[in-house]
Amino acid sequence: MIFYFSATGNTLWAAQQLAENIGERLVFIPEAMDGPCHYTLAEGERIGFCFPVHAWRPPVLVRRFIQRLSFANAEGHYCFALCTAGDTTGESMRIFRQILAQRSLHLDAVYSLIMPESYVGLPFMDVDTIDKEREKKNYAKINLACIMQQINECQSVEKEPHVGRWPRINSRLIGEFFERKLVNDKAFRVETNRCVRCGICVEVCPTTDIEGGKGKRPIWKHNGSCLTCFACYHHCPQHAIEFGNQTKKKGQYWYTKNQ
């Protein structure tokens, strides 16, 4: 069983590859949040978690899910986690371990993949060039093949990969600032002259924070659920969604965009 969250498709690709290779079922975390979050495992079934790194931390939605997650019989089942990041992961896995421990779950292995960049919410942040995107994807495919072999063999992997420089500062101080000040939907707006009211932004939002579409202009609910995952921004076919003035003239990305 692999629990996953993805906004622009990086983690979805990794989770799908894993599920197919190791023979596990996929559970999309935003959909699972609508249910009891209680599971019974089959004999030999593994527990996996796949998520993107947000501000050098596991996404808020993923952490909320873990706080509700329970198993009837998790003891003795191999447990792993894989995160995706555009650059470094900081203490994401250390934080994730701590949250899992509160639910009496222990990670046997941790992994990370460096994938194309999708965060565009700051002046110096933009999507990767096509060449850089392809380079990251090719390297990720090689790394994922090794990861799948290790998971199939239920290997123990304790070392946290791609933590980067100053992981504690990035995850604890800067990450905390991000969540308090930048993880919200206040800056999102629609360029009405470009918006065709197709509703794609509503459909791709993992927290149902947007209403409208299908003939109506999209409106953000401002209810505190936004993750600033930028799924709405990246998937808009008219490039009609902006994040304040930070996204002007910036690119869009989703995993299959340039394939």
Phi, psi and omega in degrees: 000123181242117175269131184218156171224138180207144179246315181250006171102350179300308182288327177300314178302311181298316181295319179295318178298316179298311184300318180292320185285318185260358174074044178243154178277152180258140176231118179279118189303314179303324177287322180296332181296341178280351181249193184283346180060033178239133188224150173245128184267144174283163179300128179080359181289137179265158177250121180233151176229130177231128182203155174279158176272128175245114179055044179060031179217161167296145180303150180305317181300319180295319180294322177295322179297315181299325179296339179258344188291138174211154179233148176283336189205054184282340185299131178087357179265133180298135184229129180222163176220142177228129177243155176244146181209154178281340184215282180231163185253347183059223179261028182306313183287327176295318177297318181295320176302315182296320179292318178297322181300329178293340178255016179062035177244140181239132177279125175275334183208144177232141182219161173214153176233133173274121186235171179303145184287142177228353181278125184231019188273003178231156186304326185264008182249130178210171177291160179287159170295161180300320179296317179294320178301313180295321179299315180295318181296316180297317180293322179296322179298319178295314180297319182295325178299319177293319180298316181297322177297317180294321179292319177301329179268003180053045180285154176266126180228105185266331185292131180276120186273156173054038183288334179077185177278147177053050183300322181293317178298315181297313185281320186273310184274301181293320178300319178297318178298315178306310185293326182282326189248331190246343180270084177195172185257013187297327185272349181290139177209166182244131171280102189297334180286346178253334184292131179253009176057042183280335178089004180298319180300323178294318183292324185272348181294120184285347182245012182049044182272355182241135174239158182116208184077180182050049180100352180242148178291133180294143179227132176278140188279341181054046182253011177087003184266347184298138180257358192045047176279345177066022175299319180296315180298310186289327185271354181294119184290343181256003184052043186266353181260131178236157177244091187057226175257008187282339187253004180299131178065017176265163184274176175241154180211136159214161195305320185263008186301315186254023179268000000 
